PDB file of C-alpha atoms in Angstrom:
ATOM      1  CA  MET A   1       0.005   0.020   0.040  1.00 93.00           C
ATOM      2  CA  LYS A   2       1.271   3.439  -0.942  1.00 97.00           C
ATOM      3  CA  ILE A   3       0.181   6.247   1.388  1.00 97.00           C
ATOM      4  CA  VAL A   4       0.898   9.969   1.106  1.00 98.00           C
ATOM      5  CA  VAL A   5       0.439  11.886   4.401  1.00 97.00           C
ATOM      6  CA  CYS A   6       0.149  15.614   3.962  1.00 97.00           C
ATOM      7  CA  ILE A   7       1.650  17.672   6.770  1.00 95.00           C
ATOM      8  CA  LYS A   8       2.356  21.323   7.491  1.00 93.00           C
ATOM      9  CA  HIS A   9       5.236  23.109   9.259  1.00 90.00           C
ATOM     10  CA  VAL A  10       3.680  25.871  11.349  1.00 87.00           C
ATOM     11  CA  PRO A  11       4.653  28.418  13.969  1.00 78.00           C
ATOM     12  CA  ASP A  12       4.597  26.944  17.498  1.00 71.00           C
ATOM     13  CA  VAL A  13       1.238  27.837  19.048  1.00 66.00           C
ATOM     14  CA  GLN A  14       3.102  28.595  22.314  1.00 65.00           C
ATOM     15  CA  SER A  15       5.509  31.086  20.576  1.00 61.00           C
ATOM     16  CA  GLU A  16       5.195  34.828  20.112  1.00 67.00           C
ATOM     17  CA  ARG A  17       3.876  35.177  16.573  1.00 63.00           C
ATOM     18  CA  ARG A  18       4.843  38.205  14.506  1.00 63.00           C
ATOM     19  CA  LEU A  19       3.522  39.750  11.271  1.00 65.00           C
ATOM     20  CA  GLU A  20       5.808  41.572   8.888  1.00 64.00           C
ATOM     21  CA  GLU A  21       4.620  43.172   5.686  1.00 61.00           C
ATOM     22  CA  GLY A  22       1.251  41.493   6.048  1.00 58.00           C
ATOM     23  CA  ARG A  23       2.600  37.964   6.492  1.00 62.00           C
ATOM     24  CA  LEU A  24       3.122  35.667   9.442  1.00 61.00           C
ATOM     25  CA  VAL A  25       6.876  35.345  10.140  1.00 61.00           C
ATOM     26  CA  ARG A  26       7.987  31.717   9.707  1.00 59.00           C
ATOM     27  CA  GLY A  27      11.217  29.929  10.352  1.00 55.00           C
ATOM     28  CA  GLU A  28      11.878  31.050  13.897  1.00 62.00           C
ATOM     29  CA  GLU A  29       9.989  28.618  16.156  1.00 66.00           C
ATOM     30  CA  ASP A  30       8.214  26.425  13.695  1.00 80.00           C
ATOM     31  CA  VAL A  31       7.211  22.797  14.380  1.00 85.00           C
ATOM     32  CA  LEU A  32       5.221  20.025  12.741  1.00 90.00           C
ATOM     33  CA  ASN A  33       1.558  20.899  13.028  1.00 89.00           C
ATOM     34  CA  GLU A  34       0.369  19.088  16.108  1.00 92.00           C
ATOM     35  CA  LEU A  35      -2.823  17.765  14.465  1.00 93.00           C
ATOM     36  CA  ASP A  36      -0.790  16.288  11.601  1.00 94.00           C
ATOM     37  CA  GLU A  37       1.041  14.042  14.005  1.00 96.00           C
ATOM     38  CA  ASN A  38      -2.272  11.990  14.154  1.00 96.00           C
ATOM     39  CA  ALA A  39      -2.211  11.715  10.329  1.00 97.00           C
ATOM     40  CA  VAL A  40       1.394  10.484  10.383  1.00 97.00           C
ATOM     41  CA  GLU A  41       0.584   7.941  13.119  1.00 97.00           C
ATOM     42  CA  ALA A  42      -2.433   6.685  11.145  1.00 97.00           C
ATOM     43  CA  ALA A  43      -0.394   6.251   7.957  1.00 97.00           C
ATOM     44  CA  VAL A  44       2.581   4.495   9.662  1.00 97.00           C
ATOM     45  CA  SER A  45       0.272   2.183  11.639  1.00 97.00           C
ATOM     46  CA  LEU A  46      -1.608   1.104   8.493  1.00 97.00           C
ATOM     47  CA  VAL A  47       1.703   0.302   6.662  1.00 96.00           C
ATOM     48  CA  GLU A  48       2.935  -1.659   9.726  1.00 95.00           C
ATOM     49  CA  ASP A  49      -0.217  -3.736   9.483  1.00 95.00           C
ATOM     50  CA  LEU A  50      -0.653  -3.996   5.671  1.00 94.00           C
ATOM     51  CA  GLY A  51       2.780  -3.316   4.283  1.00 95.00           C
ATOM     52  CA  GLY A  52       3.804  -0.664   1.853  1.00 96.00           C
ATOM     53  CA  GLU A  53       5.374   2.766   2.243  1.00 97.00           C
ATOM     54  CA  VAL A  54       4.478   6.200   3.640  1.00 97.00           C
ATOM     55  CA  ILE A  55       5.568   9.425   1.909  1.00 98.00           C
ATOM     56  CA  ALA A  56       5.392  12.648   3.915  1.00 97.00           C
ATOM     57  CA  LEU A  57       4.406  15.633   1.771  1.00 97.00           C
ATOM     58  CA  CYS A  58       4.676  19.234   2.793  1.00 96.00           C
ATOM     59  CA  MET A  59       4.248  22.547   1.018  1.00 94.00           C
ATOM     60  CA  GLY A  60       6.039  25.454   2.624  1.00 89.00           C
ATOM     61  CA  PRO A  61       9.322  27.435   2.871  1.00 86.00           C
ATOM     62  CA  GLU A  62      12.708  25.755   2.925  1.00 84.00           C
ATOM     63  CA  ASP A  63      12.704  25.132   6.683  1.00 86.00           C
ATOM     64  CA  ALA A  64       9.559  22.984   6.139  1.00 90.00           C
ATOM     65  CA  GLU A  65      12.072  20.191   5.718  1.00 92.00           C
ATOM     66  CA  ASP A  66      12.275  20.120   9.485  1.00 92.00           C
ATOM     67  CA  GLY A  67       8.578  19.189   9.724  1.00 93.00           C
ATOM     68  CA  VAL A  68       9.092  16.424   7.147  1.00 95.00           C
ATOM     69  CA  ARG A  69      12.131  15.105   9.110  1.00 94.00           C
ATOM     70  CA  ARG A  70       9.953  14.825  12.222  1.00 94.00           C
ATOM     71  CA  ALA A  71       7.487  12.748  10.139  1.00 96.00           C
ATOM     72  CA  LEU A  72      10.399  10.628   8.989  1.00 97.00           C
ATOM     73  CA  GLN A  73      11.416  10.098  12.609  1.00 96.00           C
ATOM     74  CA  MET A  74       7.880   8.989  13.424  1.00 96.00           C
ATOM     75  CA  GLY A  75       8.070   6.236  10.709  1.00 96.00           C
ATOM     76  CA  ALA A  76       7.490   7.736   7.301  1.00 96.00           C
ATOM     77  CA  ASP A  77       9.722   6.188   4.713  1.00 97.00           C
ATOM     78  CA  SER A  78      10.517   9.202   2.543  1.00 97.00           C
ATOM     79  CA  GLY A  79       9.587  12.861   2.221  1.00 97.00           C
ATOM     80  CA  VAL A  80       8.794  15.552  -0.276  1.00 97.00           C
ATOM     81  CA  VAL A  81       8.886  19.343   0.302  1.00 96.00           C
ATOM     82  CA  VAL A  82       7.254  21.677  -2.261  1.00 96.00           C
ATOM     83  CA  SER A  83       8.849  25.053  -1.873  1.00 94.00           C
ATOM     84  CA  ASP A  84       8.539  28.009  -4.195  1.00 92.00           C
ATOM     85  CA  GLU A  85       8.488  31.748  -3.588  1.00 88.00           C
ATOM     86  CA  ALA A  86       5.419  31.987  -5.854  1.00 88.00           C
ATOM     87  CA  LEU A  87       3.443  29.998  -3.198  1.00 89.00           C
ATOM     88  CA  VAL A  88       3.814  32.614  -0.531  1.00 82.00           C
ATOM     89  CA  GLY A  89       0.317  33.672   0.472  1.00 79.00           C
ATOM     90  CA  ALA A  90      -1.350  30.727  -1.302  1.00 86.00           C
ATOM     91  CA  ASP A  91      -4.984  30.213  -0.521  1.00 88.00           C
ATOM     92  CA  VAL A  92      -6.733  26.821  -0.049  1.00 91.00           C
ATOM     93  CA  PRO A  93      -7.495  26.159  -3.728  1.00 91.00           C
ATOM     94  CA  THR A  94      -3.922  26.994  -4.734  1.00 92.00           C
ATOM     95  CA  THR A  95      -2.507  24.754  -1.950  1.00 93.00           C
ATOM     96  CA  ALA A  96      -4.764  21.925  -3.006  1.00 94.00           C
ATOM     97  CA  ARG A  97      -3.845  22.146  -6.663  1.00 94.00           C
ATOM     98  CA  THR A  98      -0.120  22.177  -5.735  1.00 95.00           C
ATOM     99  CA  LEU A  99      -0.415  19.244  -3.331  1.00 97.00           C
ATOM    100  CA  ALA A 100      -2.543  17.330  -5.922  1.00 97.00           C
ATOM    101  CA  ALA A 101       0.130  17.803  -8.510  1.00 96.00           C
ATOM    102  CA  ALA A 102       2.761  16.527  -6.052  1.00 97.00           C
ATOM    103  CA  VAL A 103       0.644  13.480  -5.198  1.00 97.00           C
ATOM    104  CA  SER A 104       0.206  12.783  -8.910  1.00 97.00           C
ATOM    105  CA  ARG A 105       3.993  12.917  -9.463  1.00 96.00           C
ATOM    106  CA  ILE A 106       4.549  10.604  -6.449  1.00 97.00           C
ATOM    107  CA  GLY A 107       1.964   8.283  -7.904  1.00 96.00           C
ATOM    108  CA  GLY A 108       3.569   8.309 -11.330  1.00 94.00           C
ATOM    109  CA  ALA A 109       0.560   9.956 -13.055  1.00 92.00           C
ATOM    110  CA  GLU A 110      -0.051  13.181 -14.967  1.00 90.00           C
ATOM    111  CA  ALA A 111      -3.304  13.736 -12.988  1.00 89.00           C
ATOM    112  CA  GLY A 112      -5.053  11.998 -10.166  1.00 92.00           C
ATOM    113  CA  PRO A 113      -3.482   9.829  -7.500  1.00 95.00           C
ATOM    114  CA  GLY A 114      -1.803   7.314  -9.760  1.00 94.00           C
ATOM    115  CA  ASP A 115      -0.579   4.348  -7.804  1.00 96.00           C
ATOM    116  CA  VAL A 116      -1.156   6.182  -4.449  1.00 97.00           C
ATOM    117  CA  ASP A 117      -3.795   4.189  -2.557  1.00 97.00           C
ATOM    118  CA  LEU A 118      -4.548   6.626   0.207  1.00 97.00           C
ATOM    119  CA  VAL A 119      -3.897  10.306   1.080  1.00 98.00           C
ATOM    120  CA  ILE A 120      -4.166  11.136   4.830  1.00 98.00           C
ATOM    121  CA  THR A 121      -4.352  14.586   6.340  1.00 96.00           C
ATOM    122  CA  GLY A 122      -4.884  16.067   9.770  1.00 95.00           C
ATOM    123  CA  MET A 123      -8.221  17.742  10.584  1.00 93.00           C
ATOM    124  CA  ALA A 124      -6.741  21.276  10.435  1.00 90.00           C
ATOM    125  CA  SER A 125      -3.574  23.331  10.559  1.00 87.00           C
ATOM    126  CA  LEU A 126      -3.007  25.413  13.719  1.00 82.00           C
ATOM    127  CA  ASP A 127      -1.988  28.552  11.835  1.00 79.00           C
ATOM    128  CA  ALA A 128      -4.835  29.174   9.357  1.00 75.00           C
ATOM    129  CA  MET A 129      -7.399  26.806  10.919  1.00 78.00           C
ATOM    130  CA  THR A 130      -9.595  26.705   7.738  1.00 85.00           C
ATOM    131  CA  SER A 131     -10.173  22.928   7.918  1.00 88.00           C
ATOM    132  CA  MET A 132     -10.910  23.231   4.179  1.00 93.00           C
ATOM    133  CA  LEU A 133      -7.911  21.624   2.668  1.00 94.00           C
ATOM    134  CA  PRO A 134      -8.877  17.898   2.953  1.00 95.00           C
ATOM    135  CA  GLY A 135     -12.062  18.457   0.888  1.00 96.00           C
ATOM    136  CA  ALA A 136     -10.337  20.676  -1.591  1.00 96.00           C
ATOM    137  CA  LEU A 137      -7.483  18.277  -2.073  1.00 97.00           C
ATOM    138  CA  ALA A 138      -9.867  15.346  -2.603  1.00 97.00           C
ATOM    139  CA  ALA A 139     -11.687  17.381  -5.240  1.00 97.00           C
ATOM    140  CA  ALA A 140      -8.460  18.247  -6.994  1.00 96.00           C
ATOM    141  CA  LEU A 141      -7.466  14.548  -7.005  1.00 97.00           C
ATOM    142  CA  HIS A 142     -10.960  13.477  -8.048  1.00 96.00           C
ATOM    143  CA  VAL A 143     -11.127  10.937  -5.166  1.00 97.00           C
ATOM    144  CA  PRO A 144     -13.726  10.444  -2.382  1.00 97.00           C
ATOM    145  CA  ALA A 145     -13.185  12.248   0.906  1.00 97.00           C
ATOM    146  CA  LEU A 146     -13.768  10.728   4.298  1.00 97.00           C
ATOM    147  CA  THR A 147     -13.252  13.529   6.731  1.00 95.00           C
ATOM    148  CA  LEU A 148     -12.896  13.955  10.528  1.00 95.00           C
ATOM    149  CA  ALA A 149     -12.260  10.266  11.180  1.00 96.00           C
ATOM    150  CA  GLY A 150     -12.132   9.269  14.767  1.00 95.00           C
ATOM    151  CA  SER A 151     -11.043   5.785  13.685  1.00 95.00           C
ATOM    152  CA  LEU A 152      -9.833   4.377  10.402  1.00 96.00           C
ATOM    153  CA  GLU A 153      -9.748   0.843   8.921  1.00 96.00           C
ATOM    154  CA  VAL A 154      -8.401  -0.018   5.478  1.00 96.00           C
ATOM    155  CA  SER A 155      -8.720  -3.254   3.446  1.00 91.00           C
ATOM    156  CA  ALA A 156      -7.177  -3.995   0.049  1.00 84.00           C
ATOM    157  CA  ASP A 157      -9.789  -1.886  -1.768  1.00 93.00           C
ATOM    158  CA  GLU A 158     -11.753   0.081   0.773  1.00 96.00           C
ATOM    159  CA  ALA A 159     -11.346   2.634   3.542  1.00 97.00           C
ATOM    160  CA  THR A 160     -13.871   2.822   6.506  1.00 97.00           C
ATOM    161  CA  ILE A 161     -14.058   5.472   9.062  1.00 97.00           C
ATOM    162  CA  THR A 162     -16.088   6.185  12.138  1.00 96.00           C
ATOM    163  CA  ARG A 163     -16.808   9.769  13.103  1.00 94.00           C
ATOM    164  CA  SER A 164     -19.000  11.681  15.523  1.00 91.00           C
ATOM    165  CA  THR A 165     -20.955  14.722  14.394  1.00 83.00           C
ATOM    166  CA  GLY A 166     -22.916  16.305  17.213  1.00 81.00           C
ATOM    167  CA  THR A 167     -25.120  13.515  18.686  1.00 88.00           C
ATOM    168  CA  VAL A 168     -24.661  11.250  15.644  1.00 92.00           C
ATOM    169  CA  ARG A 169     -22.041   8.492  15.185  1.00 94.00           C
ATOM    170  CA  GLU A 170     -21.438   7.806  11.480  1.00 95.00           C
ATOM    171  CA  VAL A 171     -19.685   4.904   9.788  1.00 96.00           C
ATOM    172  CA  LEU A 172     -18.626   5.754   6.276  1.00 96.00           C
ATOM    173  CA  SER A 173     -16.700   3.845   3.623  1.00 97.00           C
ATOM    174  CA  ALA A 174     -15.246   4.577   0.175  1.00 97.00           C
ATOM    175  CA  PRO A 175     -13.278   2.629  -2.443  1.00 97.00           C
ATOM    176  CA  LEU A 176      -9.588   3.272  -2.821  1.00 96.00           C
ATOM    177  CA  PRO A 177      -7.929   5.533  -3.836  1.00 97.00           C
ATOM    178  CA  ALA A 178      -9.377   7.935  -1.331  1.00 97.00           C
ATOM    179  CA  LEU A 179      -8.525  10.761   1.066  1.00 98.00           C
ATOM    180  CA  VAL A 180      -9.007  10.589   4.751  1.00 97.00           C
ATOM    181  CA  SER A 181      -8.645  13.327   7.378  1.00 96.00           C
ATOM    182  CA  VAL A 182      -8.226  12.177  10.972  1.00 97.00           C
ATOM    183  CA  THR A 183      -8.958  13.964  14.191  1.00 95.00           C
ATOM    184  CA  ASP A 184      -6.798  14.157  17.270  1.00 93.00           C
ATOM    185  CA  GLN A 185      -9.018  11.444  18.814  1.00 93.00           C
ATOM    186  CA  ALA A 186      -7.982   8.876  16.146  1.00 93.00           C
ATOM    187  CA  ASN A 187      -4.823   7.697  17.852  1.00 95.00           C
ATOM    188  CA  GLU A 188      -1.984   8.536  20.128  1.00 95.00           C
ATOM    189  CA  PRO A 189       1.106   9.677  18.078  1.00 95.00           C
ATOM    190  CA  ARG A 190       4.240   7.893  18.922  1.00 92.00           C
ATOM    191  CA  TYR A 191       7.304   9.633  20.234  1.00 92.00           C
ATOM    192  CA  PRO A 192      10.399   8.721  18.193  1.00 90.00           C
ATOM    193  CA  ASN A 193      13.244   7.099  20.076  1.00 92.00           C
ATOM    194  CA  PHE A 194      16.923   7.810  19.408  1.00 92.00           C
ATOM    195  CA  ALA A 195      17.319   5.005  16.927  1.00 93.00           C
ATOM    196  CA  ALA A 196      14.351   6.355  14.924  1.00 93.00           C
ATOM    197  CA  MET A 197      15.814   9.776  14.943  1.00 93.00           C
ATOM    198  CA  ARG A 198      19.130   8.526  13.647  1.00 93.00           C
ATOM    199  CA  ALA A 199      17.491   6.340  10.954  1.00 93.00           C
ATOM    200  CA  ALA A 200      15.479   9.376   9.750  1.00 93.00           C
ATOM    201  CA  ARG A 201      18.698  11.167   8.709  1.00 92.00           C
ATOM    202  CA  LYS A 202      19.305   8.497   5.999  1.00 94.00           C
ATOM    203  CA  LYS A 203      15.796   8.487   4.582  1.00 96.00           C
ATOM    204  CA  PRO A 204      15.330  10.242   1.141  1.00 96.00           C
ATOM    205  CA  LEU A 205      13.915  13.745   1.089  1.00 96.00           C
ATOM    206  CA  ASP A 206      13.187  15.578  -2.154  1.00 95.00           C
ATOM    207  CA  VAL A 207      12.597  19.272  -2.680  1.00 96.00           C
ATOM    208  CA  TRP A 208      10.370  20.283  -5.619  1.00 96.00           C
ATOM    209  CA  ASP A 209       9.311  23.675  -6.982  1.00 94.00           C
ATOM    210  CA  LEU A 210       6.406  24.594  -9.216  1.00 94.00           C
ATOM    211  CA  GLY A 211       8.455  23.929 -12.315  1.00 93.00           C
ATOM    212  CA  ASP A 212       9.080  20.356 -11.214  1.00 95.00           C
ATOM    213  CA  LEU A 213       5.277  19.900 -10.941  1.00 95.00           C
ATOM    214  CA  GLY A 214       4.585  21.550 -14.338  1.00 92.00           C
ATOM    215  CA  LEU A 215       2.527  24.348 -12.595  1.00 91.00           C
ATOM    216  CA  PRO A 216       2.639  28.107 -13.527  1.00 88.00           C
ATOM    217  CA  ALA A 217       3.625  30.657 -10.930  1.00 80.00           C
ATOM    218  CA  GLY A 218       0.664  32.713  -9.875  1.00 72.00           C
ATOM    219  CA  GLU A 219       0.153  35.857  -7.763  1.00 64.00           C
ATOM    220  CA  PRO A 220      -0.116  35.589  -3.954  1.00 61.00           C
ATOM    221  CA  SER A 221      -3.733  34.857  -3.141  1.00 66.00           C
ATOM    222  CA  ILE A 222      -3.977  36.125   0.420  1.00 68.00           C
ATOM    223  CA  ALA A 223      -2.425  39.119   2.254  1.00 67.00           C
ATOM    224  CA  VAL A 224      -3.166  40.507   5.722  1.00 68.00           C
ATOM    225  CA  ILE A 225      -4.405  44.056   5.264  1.00 72.00           C
ATOM    226  CA  ASP A 226      -4.759  44.911   8.881  1.00 72.00           C
ATOM    227  CA  PHE A 227      -4.031  43.375  12.295  1.00 70.00           C
ATOM    228  CA  THR A 228      -3.997  44.360  15.914  1.00 73.00           C
ATOM    229  CA  GLU A 229      -1.767  42.705  18.513  1.00 69.00           C
ATOM    230  CA  ARG A 230      -3.588  41.159  21.503  1.00 72.00           C
ATOM    231  CA  PRO A 231      -3.029  43.433  24.566  1.00 75.00           C
ATOM    232  CA  ALA A 232      -0.900  41.981  27.313  1.00 75.00           C
ATOM    233  CA  ARG A 233      -2.850  40.226  30.053  1.00 76.00           C
ATOM    234  CA  GLU A 234      -3.217  42.360  33.084  1.00 77.00           C
ATOM    235  CA  ALA A 235      -2.309  41.115  36.538  1.00 76.00           C
ATOM    236  CA  GLY A 236      -5.291  39.652  38.390  1.00 74.00           C
ATOM    237  CA  ILE A 237      -6.807  40.714  41.760  1.00 71.00           C
ATOM    238  CA  ILE A 238      -5.731  38.699  44.856  1.00 74.00           C
ATOM    239  CA  ARG A 239      -8.109  38.783  47.707  1.00 70.00           C
ATOM    240  CA  THR A 240      -7.136  37.615  51.168  1.00 73.00           C
ATOM    241  CA  ASP A 241     -10.202  35.852  52.516  1.00 74.00           C
ATOM    242  CA  ALA A 242     -11.139  37.222  55.860  1.00 73.00           C
ATOM    243  CA  GLY A 243     -14.716  36.119  55.603  1.00 77.00           C
ATOM    244  CA  GLU A 244     -15.773  38.743  52.923  1.00 78.00           C
ATOM    245  CA  ALA A 245     -14.156  37.233  49.800  1.00 79.00           C
ATOM    246  CA  GLY A 246     -17.418  35.639  48.622  1.00 82.00           C
ATOM    247  CA  ARG A 247     -19.259  38.927  48.834  1.00 84.00           C
ATOM    248  CA  ASP A 248     -16.392  40.741  47.109  1.00 82.00           C
ATOM    249  CA  LEU A 249     -16.360  38.202  44.280  1.00 84.00           C
ATOM    250  CA  ALA A 250     -20.152  38.487  43.812  1.00 87.00           C
ATOM    251  CA  ALA A 251     -19.921  42.252  43.713  1.00 87.00           C
ATOM    252  CA  TRP A 252     -17.097  42.152  41.148  1.00 84.00           C
ATOM    253  CA  LEU A 253     -19.098  39.808  38.888  1.00 88.00           C
ATOM    254  CA  VAL A 254     -22.128  42.115  39.074  1.00 90.00           C
ATOM    255  CA  GLU A 255     -20.018  45.230  38.530  1.00 87.00           C
ATOM    256  CA  ASN A 256     -18.452  43.747  35.350  1.00 84.00           C
ATOM    257  CA  GLU A 257     -21.831  42.423  34.135  1.00 86.00           C
ATOM    258  CA  LEU A 258     -20.692  38.801  34.211  1.00 84.00           C
ATOM    259  CA  VAL A 259     -23.878  37.583  35.917  1.00 78.00           C
TER     260      VAL A 259
END
C-alpha cells in the first residue's frame, strides 16, 4: 500500500507570533503541525499492518524540511517538500492544486493519485485553521473524501471511518484511492526514540518547486491588510479571605456584568 500523508510546518502555538509586511513570520519557532502528528501515526500504523510505504508531503518554505524530518522520525519512509516563492500567500485552492500535482507525481501519473492508494491529512492546521484543505485536495485529485475520522480501517480496496458529528455517530466507507482526514481522537502519536531519529537522517527527502510539478507561478492569493496585537494580560486581583471574599467576588461579577 502506498500512502501519502500531507503535513504542514507551522509556528509553534506557544511562541510569540509576529507579522511583517502582512505575512506571518515563519522559520523562527516552527514545528510539525500538532494535528498532523495524528495523520502520520495513522499512515505509519496502516503500513505496519498491511505493508507498503508512507511518503510525507509538505508545502512550505525551505525550513519546512524540519517538519518532514519529524514525520520521518515517526516512521514515514521518505519525504517531499514543495517550496517556491510563488506560493507565498497561497490560499486553499492553490494549496490543494499544488499538493494534488505533487501526489500525482509521487503516484507516477499526470493527474489523479496514480498508484497512491490513500492520502491522509490532519483535521486542520493550527495557523490558518480553515479545515478546508482535505475536501479541496480530494476534489483536486478526483477521489472520495472521508473527513474527521475518529477511527480508520483499510482493506485492500476500501477505507472505512467512524466519526461523531454532534449527537450522531457515523460509519462511512469509500473505495480506494481515497482521502481521509483524521482527528486528534483517532490515535496517540508515537514519540520517536533515538534509533528512529538516527534512521530518519538517512531517509530520502526531495525538494520540488512549481516547475518540477509543471505548474505556472501565480500571484499571492492572500495578504493581511490589517491586524492588531492582542493586549498583554493584566495582573489579576488577589483577595485575602477574611470572611468577605465571597461577597467581594459576587460584587465584582455584578459590576463587570458577568452575571
